Coordinates of C-alpha atoms in Angstrom, one line a residue:
X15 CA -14.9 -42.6 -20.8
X16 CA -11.3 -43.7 -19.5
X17 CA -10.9 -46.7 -17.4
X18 CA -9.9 -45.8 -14.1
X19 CA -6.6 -47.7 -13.0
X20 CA -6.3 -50.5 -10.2
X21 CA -2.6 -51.9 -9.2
X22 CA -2.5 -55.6 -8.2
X23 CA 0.5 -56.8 -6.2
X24 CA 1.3 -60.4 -6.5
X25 CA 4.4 -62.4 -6.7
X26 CA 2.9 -65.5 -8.5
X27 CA 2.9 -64.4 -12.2
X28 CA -0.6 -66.8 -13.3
X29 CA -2.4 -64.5 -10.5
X30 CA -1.3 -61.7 -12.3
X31 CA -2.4 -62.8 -15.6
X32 CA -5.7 -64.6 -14.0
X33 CA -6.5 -60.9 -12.3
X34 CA -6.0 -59.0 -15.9
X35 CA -8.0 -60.8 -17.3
X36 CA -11.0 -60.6 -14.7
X37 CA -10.7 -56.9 -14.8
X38 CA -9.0 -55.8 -17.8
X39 CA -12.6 -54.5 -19.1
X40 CA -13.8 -53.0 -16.1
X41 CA -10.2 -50.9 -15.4
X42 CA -6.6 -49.9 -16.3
X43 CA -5.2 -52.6 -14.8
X44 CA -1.3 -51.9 -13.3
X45 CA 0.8 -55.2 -11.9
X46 CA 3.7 -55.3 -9.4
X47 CA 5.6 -58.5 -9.6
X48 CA 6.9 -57.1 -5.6
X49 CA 6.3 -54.6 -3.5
X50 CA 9.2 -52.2 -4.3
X51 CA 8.1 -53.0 -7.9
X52 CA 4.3 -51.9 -6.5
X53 CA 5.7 -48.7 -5.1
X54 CA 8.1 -47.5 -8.3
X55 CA 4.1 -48.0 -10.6
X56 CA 2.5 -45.9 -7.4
X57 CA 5.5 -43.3 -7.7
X58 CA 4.8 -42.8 -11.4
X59 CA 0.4 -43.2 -11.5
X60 CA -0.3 -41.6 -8.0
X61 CA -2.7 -41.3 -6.6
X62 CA -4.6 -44.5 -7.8
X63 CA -8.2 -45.2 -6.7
X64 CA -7.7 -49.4 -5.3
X65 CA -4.2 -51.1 -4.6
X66 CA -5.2 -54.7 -4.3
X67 CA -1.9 -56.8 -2.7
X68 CA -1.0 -60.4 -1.7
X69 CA -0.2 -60.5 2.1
X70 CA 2.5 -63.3 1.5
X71 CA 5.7 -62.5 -0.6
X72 CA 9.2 -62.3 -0.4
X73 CA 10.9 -59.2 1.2
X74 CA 8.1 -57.3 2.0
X75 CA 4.5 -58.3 3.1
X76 CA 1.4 -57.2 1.6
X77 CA 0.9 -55.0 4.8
X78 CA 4.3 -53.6 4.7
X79 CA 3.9 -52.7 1.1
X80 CA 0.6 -50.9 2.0
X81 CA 2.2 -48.9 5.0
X82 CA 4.9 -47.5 2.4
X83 CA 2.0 -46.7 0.4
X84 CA 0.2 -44.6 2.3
X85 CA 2.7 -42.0 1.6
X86 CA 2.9 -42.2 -1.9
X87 CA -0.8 -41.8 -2.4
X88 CA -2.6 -41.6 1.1
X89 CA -6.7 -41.3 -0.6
X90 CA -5.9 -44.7 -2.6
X91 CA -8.2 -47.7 -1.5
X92 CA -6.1 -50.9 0.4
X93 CA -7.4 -54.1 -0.1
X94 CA -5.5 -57.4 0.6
X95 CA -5.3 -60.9 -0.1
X96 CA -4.5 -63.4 2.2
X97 CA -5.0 -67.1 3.9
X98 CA -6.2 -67.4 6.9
X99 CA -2.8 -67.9 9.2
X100 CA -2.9 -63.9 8.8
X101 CA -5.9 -62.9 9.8
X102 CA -4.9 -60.9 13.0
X103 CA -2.4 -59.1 11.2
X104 CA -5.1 -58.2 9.0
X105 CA -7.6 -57.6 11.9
X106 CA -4.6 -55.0 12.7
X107 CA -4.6 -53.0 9.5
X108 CA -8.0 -53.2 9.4
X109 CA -8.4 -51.1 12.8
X110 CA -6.0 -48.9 12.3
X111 CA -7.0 -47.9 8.8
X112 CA -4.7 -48.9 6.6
X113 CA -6.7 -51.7 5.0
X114 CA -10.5 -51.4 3.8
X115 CA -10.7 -55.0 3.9
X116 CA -9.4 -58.4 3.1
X117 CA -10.1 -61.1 0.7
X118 CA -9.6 -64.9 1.8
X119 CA -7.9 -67.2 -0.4
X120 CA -8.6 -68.7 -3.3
X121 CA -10.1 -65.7 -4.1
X122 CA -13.9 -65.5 -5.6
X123 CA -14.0 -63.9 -8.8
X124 CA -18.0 -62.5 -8.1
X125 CA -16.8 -61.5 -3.9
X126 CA -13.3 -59.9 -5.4
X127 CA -15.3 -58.0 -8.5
X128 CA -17.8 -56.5 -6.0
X129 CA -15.0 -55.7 -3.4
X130 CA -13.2 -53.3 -6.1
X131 CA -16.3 -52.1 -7.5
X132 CA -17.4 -51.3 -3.9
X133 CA -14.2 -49.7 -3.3
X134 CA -14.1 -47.4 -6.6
X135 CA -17.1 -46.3 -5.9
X136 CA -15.9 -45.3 -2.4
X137 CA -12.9 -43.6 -3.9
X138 CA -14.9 -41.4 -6.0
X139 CA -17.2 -40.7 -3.7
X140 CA -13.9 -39.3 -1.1
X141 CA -12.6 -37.4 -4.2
X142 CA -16.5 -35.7 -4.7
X143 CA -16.4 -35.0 -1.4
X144 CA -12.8 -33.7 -0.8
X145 CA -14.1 -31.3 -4.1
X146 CA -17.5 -30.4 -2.3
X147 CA -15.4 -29.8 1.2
X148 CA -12.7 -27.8 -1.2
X149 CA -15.6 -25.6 -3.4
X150 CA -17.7 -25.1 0.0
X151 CA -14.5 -23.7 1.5
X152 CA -13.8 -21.4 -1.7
X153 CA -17.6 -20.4 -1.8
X154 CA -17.1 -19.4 2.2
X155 CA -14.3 -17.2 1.3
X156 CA -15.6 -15.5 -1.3
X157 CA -18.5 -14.6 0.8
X158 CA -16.3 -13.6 3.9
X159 CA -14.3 -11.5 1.0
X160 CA -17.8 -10.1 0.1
X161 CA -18.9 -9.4 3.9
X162 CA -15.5 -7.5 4.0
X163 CA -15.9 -5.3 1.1
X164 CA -19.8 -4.3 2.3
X165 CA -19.1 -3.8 5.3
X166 CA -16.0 -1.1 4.2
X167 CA -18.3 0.4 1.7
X168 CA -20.7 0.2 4.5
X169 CA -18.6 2.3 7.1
X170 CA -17.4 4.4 4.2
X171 CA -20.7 5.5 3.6
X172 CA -21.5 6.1 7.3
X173 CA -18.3 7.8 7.7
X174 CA -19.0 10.2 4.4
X175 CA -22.8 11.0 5.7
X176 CA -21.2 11.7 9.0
X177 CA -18.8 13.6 8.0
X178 CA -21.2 15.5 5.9
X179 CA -23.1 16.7 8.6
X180 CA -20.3 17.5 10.5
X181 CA -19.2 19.6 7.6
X182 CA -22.8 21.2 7.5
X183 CA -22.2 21.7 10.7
X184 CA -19.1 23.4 11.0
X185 CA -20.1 25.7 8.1
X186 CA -23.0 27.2 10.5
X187 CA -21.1 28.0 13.1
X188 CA -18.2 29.2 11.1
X189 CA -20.9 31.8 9.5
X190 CA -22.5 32.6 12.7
X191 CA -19.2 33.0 14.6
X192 CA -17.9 35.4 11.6
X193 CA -20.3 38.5 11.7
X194 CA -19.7 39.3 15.6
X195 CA -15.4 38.6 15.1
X196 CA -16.2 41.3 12.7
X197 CA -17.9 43.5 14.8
X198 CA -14.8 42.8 17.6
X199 CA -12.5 43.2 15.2
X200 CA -13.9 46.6 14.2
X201 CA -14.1 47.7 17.9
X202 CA -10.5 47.0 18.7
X203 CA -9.0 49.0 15.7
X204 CA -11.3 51.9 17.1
X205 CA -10.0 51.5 20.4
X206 CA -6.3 51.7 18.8
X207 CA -7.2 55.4 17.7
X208 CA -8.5 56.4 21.3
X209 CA -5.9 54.9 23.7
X210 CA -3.3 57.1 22.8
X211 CA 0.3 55.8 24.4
X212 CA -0.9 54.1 27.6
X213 CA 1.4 50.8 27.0
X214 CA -1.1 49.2 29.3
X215 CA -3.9 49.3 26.9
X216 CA -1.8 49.0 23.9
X217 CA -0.8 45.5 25.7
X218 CA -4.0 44.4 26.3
X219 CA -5.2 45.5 22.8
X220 CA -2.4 43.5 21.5
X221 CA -3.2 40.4 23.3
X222 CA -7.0 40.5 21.5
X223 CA -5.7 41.2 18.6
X224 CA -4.0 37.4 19.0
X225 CA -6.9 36.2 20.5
X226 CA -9.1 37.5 17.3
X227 CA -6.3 36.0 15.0
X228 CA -6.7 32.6 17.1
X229 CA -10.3 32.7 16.3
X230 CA -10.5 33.7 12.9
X231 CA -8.0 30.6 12.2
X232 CA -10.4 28.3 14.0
X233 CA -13.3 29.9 11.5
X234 CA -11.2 29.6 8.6
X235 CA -10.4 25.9 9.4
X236 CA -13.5 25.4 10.1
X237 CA -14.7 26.6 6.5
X238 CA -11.9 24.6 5.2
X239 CA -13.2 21.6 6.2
X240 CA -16.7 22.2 5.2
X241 CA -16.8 23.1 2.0
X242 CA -15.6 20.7 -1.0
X243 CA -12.4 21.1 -1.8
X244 CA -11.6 21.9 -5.1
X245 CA -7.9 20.8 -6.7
X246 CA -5.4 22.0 -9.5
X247 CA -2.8 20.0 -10.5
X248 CA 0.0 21.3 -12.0
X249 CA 4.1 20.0 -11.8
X250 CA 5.2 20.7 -8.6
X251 CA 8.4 20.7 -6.8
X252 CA 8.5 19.1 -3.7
X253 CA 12.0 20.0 -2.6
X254 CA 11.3 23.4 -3.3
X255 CA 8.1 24.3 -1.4
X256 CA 9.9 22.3 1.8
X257 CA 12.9 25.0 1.4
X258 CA 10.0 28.3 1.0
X259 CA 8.8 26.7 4.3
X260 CA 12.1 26.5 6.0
X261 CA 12.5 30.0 5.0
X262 CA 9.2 31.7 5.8
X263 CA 9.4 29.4 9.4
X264 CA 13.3 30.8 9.9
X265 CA 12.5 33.2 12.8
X266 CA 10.2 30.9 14.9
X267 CA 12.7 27.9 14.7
X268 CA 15.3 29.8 16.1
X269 CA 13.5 31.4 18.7
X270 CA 12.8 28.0 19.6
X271 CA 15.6 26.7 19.3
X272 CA 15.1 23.8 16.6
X273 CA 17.3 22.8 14.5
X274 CA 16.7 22.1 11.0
X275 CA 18.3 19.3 8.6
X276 CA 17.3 18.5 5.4
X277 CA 17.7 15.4 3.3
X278 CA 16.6 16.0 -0.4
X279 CA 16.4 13.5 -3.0
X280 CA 16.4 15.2 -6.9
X281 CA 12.8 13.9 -7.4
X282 CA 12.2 16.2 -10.4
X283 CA 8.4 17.8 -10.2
X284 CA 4.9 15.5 -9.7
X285 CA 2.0 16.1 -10.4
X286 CA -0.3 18.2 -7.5
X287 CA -2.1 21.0 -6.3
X288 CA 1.1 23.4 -5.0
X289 CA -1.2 25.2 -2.8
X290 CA -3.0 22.3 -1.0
X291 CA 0.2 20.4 -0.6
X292 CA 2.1 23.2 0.7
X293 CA -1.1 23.5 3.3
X294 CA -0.4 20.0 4.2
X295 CA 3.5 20.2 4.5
X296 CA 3.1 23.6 6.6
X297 CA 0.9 21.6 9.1
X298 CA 3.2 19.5 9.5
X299 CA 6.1 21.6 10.2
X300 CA 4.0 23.3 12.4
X301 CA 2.7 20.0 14.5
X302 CA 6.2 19.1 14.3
X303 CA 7.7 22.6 16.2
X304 CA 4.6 22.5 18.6
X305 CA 5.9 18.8 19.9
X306 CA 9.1 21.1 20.5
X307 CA 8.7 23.8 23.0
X308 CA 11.9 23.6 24.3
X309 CA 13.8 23.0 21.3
X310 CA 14.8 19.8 19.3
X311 CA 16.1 18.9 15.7
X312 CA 13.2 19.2 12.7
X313 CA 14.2 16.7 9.9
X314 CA 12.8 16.8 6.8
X315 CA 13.5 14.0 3.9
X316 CA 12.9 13.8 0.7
X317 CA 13.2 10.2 -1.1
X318 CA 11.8 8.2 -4.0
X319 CA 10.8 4.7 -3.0
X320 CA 10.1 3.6 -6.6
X321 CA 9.5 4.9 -10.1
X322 CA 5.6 5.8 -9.6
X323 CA 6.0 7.9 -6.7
X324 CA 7.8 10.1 -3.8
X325 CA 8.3 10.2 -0.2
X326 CA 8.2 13.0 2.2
X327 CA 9.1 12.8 5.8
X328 CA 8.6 15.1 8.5
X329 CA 11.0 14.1 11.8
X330 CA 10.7 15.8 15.3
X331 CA 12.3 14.7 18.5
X332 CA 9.4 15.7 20.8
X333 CA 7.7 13.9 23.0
X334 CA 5.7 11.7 20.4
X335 CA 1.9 10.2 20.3
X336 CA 0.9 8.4 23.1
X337 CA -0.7 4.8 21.4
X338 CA -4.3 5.9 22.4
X339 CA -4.1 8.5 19.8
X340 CA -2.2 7.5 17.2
X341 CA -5.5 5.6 15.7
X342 CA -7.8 9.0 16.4
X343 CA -5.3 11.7 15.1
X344 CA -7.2 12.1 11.9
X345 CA -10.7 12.5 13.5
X346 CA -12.0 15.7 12.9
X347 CA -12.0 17.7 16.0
X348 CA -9.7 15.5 18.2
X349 CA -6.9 17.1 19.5
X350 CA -4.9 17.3 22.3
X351 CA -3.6 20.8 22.0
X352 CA -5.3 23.7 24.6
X353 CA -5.7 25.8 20.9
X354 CA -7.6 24.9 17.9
X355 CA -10.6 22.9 16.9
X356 CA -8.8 19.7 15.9
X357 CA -9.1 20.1 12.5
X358 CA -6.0 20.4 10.7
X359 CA -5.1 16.7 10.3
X360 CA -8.4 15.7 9.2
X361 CA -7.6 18.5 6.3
X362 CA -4.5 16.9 5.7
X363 CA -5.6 13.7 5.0
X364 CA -8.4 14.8 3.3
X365 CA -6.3 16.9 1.0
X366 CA -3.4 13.7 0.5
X367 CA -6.5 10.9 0.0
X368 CA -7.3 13.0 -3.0
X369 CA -4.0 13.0 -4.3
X370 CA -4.2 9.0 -4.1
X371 CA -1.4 9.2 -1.7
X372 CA -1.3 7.7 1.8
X373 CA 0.4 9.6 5.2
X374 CA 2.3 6.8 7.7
X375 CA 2.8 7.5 11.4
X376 CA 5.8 6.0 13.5
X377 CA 5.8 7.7 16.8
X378 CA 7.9 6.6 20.3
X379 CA 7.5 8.6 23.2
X380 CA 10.3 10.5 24.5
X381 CA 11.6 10.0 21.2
X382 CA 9.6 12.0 18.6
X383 CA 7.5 11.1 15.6
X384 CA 8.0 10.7 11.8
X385 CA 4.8 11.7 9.2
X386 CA 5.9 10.2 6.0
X387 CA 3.7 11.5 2.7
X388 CA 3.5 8.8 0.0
X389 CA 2.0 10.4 -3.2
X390 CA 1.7 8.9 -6.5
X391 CA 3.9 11.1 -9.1
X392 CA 1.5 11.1 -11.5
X393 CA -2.4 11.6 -11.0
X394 CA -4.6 8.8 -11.9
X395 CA -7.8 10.3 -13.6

């Protein structure tokens, strides 16, 4: 077992060698002839369990030596030596912690021997403690870390069983609404064959004809949501299904007057389902012109933010997302819109969670919004 190591300060050279050999069994013993000599051993051996130190010596004092210690190794053990001229000096130190307590001269070898044993012991037992304090707090983070990863998988869980039965749900009515759309459906195309010219009824007969198409989206959305999606992944283009967009959307954006600008990066092809992403980015678009009624600019960016994966954002200057619903906009069924079910988002980041990807808002009011798509170029299996 190694000695642990005690400095003694002392100008007088026999107390040096009269302490060395009283303790050089016991401990490492370390001598200072001063204390800057004291303090250049503490530089190179901190921290040291007991500094023992003369009070009386040229330059600096035995106190002063200890108050420069403090910073050099501030858990050390002070213990002092001194006559009896010092002791409220000493009474001093003491109070104010810098000293654990002084030894009268001529020192006792037995009183001295137990003073440093005492204080060793003391020493180790601060260092146990500092370790107990330092494990306990390492324990209570761990746990807390713990507490935080049950509870997530404990809210995923609730989240997947509610979402489940909301899924269950939305499948029945979907199947029950879809028999007497049917039935509608059939009726109107009848009534197209008996009205003859009257533009009246043709009008009318148009407008169900949207309000069928309205409803048969909400069913099919509805269905969407409900059943469990199934993905192929193939190399895709992302570039290239935002320009079939641009061009399949070319006659509403300029009946609404949006403008369009484009920003694409050559990110080669990654690897996704065409057909789900393409669902996702025509949602988009299509949020993106709805926050326009009255025209605006649609940007849409391409970039790649590292090696591993790509960037798509969606820009519009509409009106943006008021805070309160930024944090609910992926809810299934919330929406703000007077048409639809408030389901589309919830699809797209259903359909973008299992490409391992990640969709970011930034939205200002009067100033428009930005969804940017992060997905992983290849698919982790």
């Amino acid at each position: 077992m190694n000695k642990q190591r005690i400095l003694y300060v002392d100008d007088d050279k026999e107390n040096l060698r009269a302490f060395r050999r009283l303790f050089r069994k016991q401990y490492d013993v370390l001598l200072a002839e001063s204390g800057q000599e004291g303090l250049q051993i503490l530089q190179a051996h901190a921290p040291l369990p007991v500094i023992i130190t003369d009070q009386r010596m040229p330059e600096m004092t035995g106190i002063e030596f200890l108050d420069h210690s403090i910073r050099i190794s501030p858990e050390s053990i002070r213990i002092i030596i001194t006559g009896f001229t010092d002791v409220q000096a000493l009474i001093d130190a003491i109070n104010t912690g810098r000293v654990y307590r002084y030894i009268t001269k001529p020192w006792d070898e037995q009183e001295l021997y137990v003073t440093i044993k005492r204080a060793v012991e003391s020493y180790n037992l601060q260092v146990k403690n500092r370790q107990l304090v330092k494990d306990l707090q390492h324990k209570n983070e761990e746990l807390q870390q713990s507490y935080e990863t049950l509870k997530q998988t404990q809210d995923k869980l609730i989240q997947s069983e509610k979402l489940a039965s909301i899924g269950r749900l939305a499948s029945r009515i979907a199947h029950e609404l879809r028999n007497p759309i049917q039935g509608i459906r059939m009726g109107i195309d009848l009534l197209h064959q008996d009205i003859g010219d009257d533009p009246n009824s043709r009008d009318t007969l148009k407008h169900l004809d949207q309000e069928i198409l309205a409803v048969n989206t909400i069913i099919q959305d509805l269905l969407e949501y409900a059943r469990d999606m199934k993905f192929e992944y193939t190399a895709t283009d992302v570039n290239s299904l935002l320009e079939g967009i641009v061009f399949n959307m070319s006659e509403a954006l300029t009946t609404q007057g949006i403008d369009v600008k484009t920003h694409y990066e050559d990110l080669g092809t990654i690897q996704a389902d065409g057909l789900r992403l393409r669902q996702v980015l025509l949602n988009l678009v299509q949020n993106a012109i709805d926050a326009m009624p009255t025209g605006g600019t649609l940007t849409l960016t391409t970039t790649a933010p590292d090696a591993h994966s790509v960037a798509i954002a969606v820009q519009d200057t509409g009106g943006g997302i008021a805070p309160e619903h930024r944090q609910r906009i992926f809810e299934p069924f919330f929406t703000t819109k007077d048409k639809g079910v408030g389901l589309g988002m919830s699809i797209v980041h259903k359909i973008i969670e299992a490409h391992g990807g990640s969709i970011q808002i930034d939205s200002q009011l009067d100033a428009g919004t930005t969804f940017t798509l992060i997905l992983p170029r290849q698919r982790e299996v």
